[in-house]
mmCIF file of C-alpha atoms and ligand atoms in Angstrom:
data_model
loop_
_atom_site.group_PDB
_atom_site.id
_atom_site.type_symbol
_atom_site.label_atom_id
_atom_site.label_comp_id
_atom_site.label_asym_id
_atom_site.label_seq_id
_atom_site.Cartn_x
_atom_site.Cartn_y
_atom_site.Cartn_z
ATOM 1 C CA MET A 476 -42.721 17.073 101.094
ATOM 2 C CA SER A 477 -39.698 19.358 101.143
ATOM 3 C CA HIS A 478 -39.634 23.021 102.041
ATOM 4 C CA SER A 479 -37.093 25.783 101.888
ATOM 5 C CA ASP A 480 -36.778 28.335 104.682
ATOM 6 C CA HIS A 481 -35.588 30.882 102.141
ATOM 7 C CA CYS A 482 -38.313 30.441 99.529
ATOM 8 C CA ILE A 483 -41.027 33.122 99.422
ATOM 9 C CA PHE A 484 -43.530 30.705 97.877
ATOM 10 C CA CYS A 485 -43.011 28.090 100.597
ATOM 11 C CA LYS A 486 -43.650 30.843 103.159
ATOM 12 C CA ILE A 487 -46.840 31.890 101.381
ATOM 13 C CA ALA A 488 -48.036 28.270 101.162
ATOM 14 C CA ALA A 489 -47.294 27.803 104.879
ATOM 15 C CA GLY A 490 -49.089 31.043 105.774
ATOM 16 C CA THR A 491 -45.927 32.636 107.194
ATOM 17 C CA ILE A 492 -46.373 35.364 104.582
ATOM 18 C CA PRO A 493 -50.036 36.400 104.392
ATOM 19 C CA SER A 494 -51.876 36.200 101.085
ATOM 20 C CA ARG A 495 -55.443 36.323 99.771
ATOM 21 C CA LYS A 496 -56.164 32.636 99.304
ATOM 22 C CA VAL A 497 -58.177 31.399 96.325
ATOM 23 C CA TYR A 498 -57.843 27.647 96.872
ATOM 24 C CA GLU A 499 -55.881 25.149 98.929
ATOM 25 C CA ASP A 500 -55.542 21.404 99.158
ATOM 26 C CA ASP A 501 -52.887 18.933 100.311
ATOM 27 C CA GLU A 502 -50.634 19.607 97.323
ATOM 28 C CA LEU A 503 -51.494 23.041 95.973
ATOM 29 C CA PHE A 504 -51.928 26.599 97.199
ATOM 30 C CA VAL A 505 -53.536 29.302 95.072
ATOM 31 C CA PHE A 506 -53.628 33.012 95.914
ATOM 32 C CA HIS A 507 -54.362 36.386 94.341
ATOM 33 C CA ASP A 508 -51.372 38.246 92.954
ATOM 34 C CA LEU A 509 -50.393 41.214 95.121
ATOM 35 C CA HIS A 510 -49.962 43.398 92.017
ATOM 36 C CA PRO A 511 -52.421 42.008 89.463
ATOM 37 C CA TRP A 512 -51.733 42.522 85.770
ATOM 38 C CA ALA A 513 -55.324 41.595 84.881
ATOM 39 C CA PRO A 514 -58.775 41.829 86.531
ATOM 40 C CA VAL A 515 -58.258 38.235 87.693
ATOM 41 C CA HIS A 516 -54.628 37.309 88.381
ATOM 42 C CA PHE A 517 -53.851 34.459 90.716
ATOM 43 C CA LEU A 518 -50.768 32.348 91.300
ATOM 44 C CA MET A 519 -50.835 28.592 91.784
ATOM 45 C CA ILE A 520 -47.945 26.930 93.591
ATOM 46 C CA PRO A 521 -47.186 23.383 94.676
ATOM 47 C CA LYS A 522 -46.649 23.007 98.425
ATOM 48 C CA ALA A 523 -43.603 20.864 97.686
ATOM 49 C CA HIS A 524 -40.599 23.107 97.079
ATOM 50 C CA ILE A 525 -39.655 22.908 93.395
ATOM 51 C CA PRO A 526 -36.979 25.570 92.718
ATOM 52 C CA SER A 527 -37.714 25.806 88.998
ATOM 53 C CA MET A 528 -39.158 23.882 86.073
ATOM 54 C CA ALA A 529 -35.613 22.574 85.529
ATOM 55 C CA GLN A 530 -36.118 20.461 88.693
ATOM 56 C CA VAL A 531 -39.382 18.931 87.473
ATOM 57 C CA GLY A 532 -39.259 15.172 86.901
ATOM 58 C CA PRO A 533 -41.553 12.235 86.123
ATOM 59 C CA GLU A 534 -42.636 12.150 89.794
ATOM 60 C CA HIS A 535 -44.313 15.535 89.251
ATOM 61 C CA GLU A 536 -46.443 14.522 86.270
ATOM 62 C CA ALA A 537 -49.640 14.027 88.284
ATOM 63 C CA LEU A 538 -49.129 17.249 90.255
ATOM 64 C CA LEU A 539 -48.547 19.350 87.127
ATOM 65 C CA GLY A 540 -51.533 17.718 85.485
ATOM 66 C CA ARG A 541 -53.720 18.642 88.465
ATOM 67 C CA MET A 542 -52.512 22.250 88.183
ATOM 68 C CA MET A 543 -53.410 22.413 84.497
ATOM 69 C CA VAL A 544 -56.904 21.082 85.210
ATOM 70 C CA LEU A 545 -57.494 23.299 88.244
ATOM 71 C CA ALA A 546 -56.273 26.604 86.745
ATOM 72 C CA PRO A 547 -59.049 27.085 84.155
ATOM 73 C CA LYS A 548 -61.659 25.835 86.647
ATOM 74 C CA LEU A 549 -60.654 28.476 89.206
ATOM 75 C CA ALA A 550 -60.341 31.149 86.501
ATOM 76 C CA GLN A 551 -63.936 30.544 85.457
ATOM 77 C CA GLU A 552 -65.135 30.467 89.074
ATOM 78 C CA LEU A 553 -63.518 33.892 89.483
ATOM 79 C CA GLY A 554 -65.399 35.260 86.494
ATOM 80 C CA CYS A 555 -63.082 34.685 83.541
ATOM 81 C CA ASN A 556 -64.777 33.686 80.290
ATOM 82 C CA PRO A 557 -63.106 31.042 78.143
ATOM 83 C CA TYR A 558 -62.366 31.464 74.442
ATOM 84 C CA PRO A 559 -64.075 32.541 72.192
ATOM 85 C CA ALA A 560 -66.177 34.839 74.417
ATOM 86 C CA GLY A 561 -63.095 35.848 76.370
ATOM 87 C CA GLY A 562 -59.843 34.195 77.219
ATOM 88 C CA PHE A 563 -57.288 33.606 79.902
ATOM 89 C CA ALA A 564 -53.719 32.436 80.081
ATOM 90 C CA SER A 565 -51.961 30.060 82.421
HETATM 91 ZN ZN1 LIG B 971 -40.381 26.817 97.880
#
């Protein structure tokens, strides 16, 4: 697992920069946005340093899949209603 000393998200995932944690496991870290744009607004980041989606490769398929499955689960645990009663974006 690679990290960058200059990446704000790596620092948040490592706890160097404090955040309000929603969820954490070996691969992922989820925290509330500091300046939410919605009643529920959290950010989900991989602990492995991936500079941008341009650096995503086949080795990340499982990780990205886990993120897509976890995001709506956490959203609903935090009170978001799925379509058609409500809706949320990821
Ligand atoms: Zn990083």
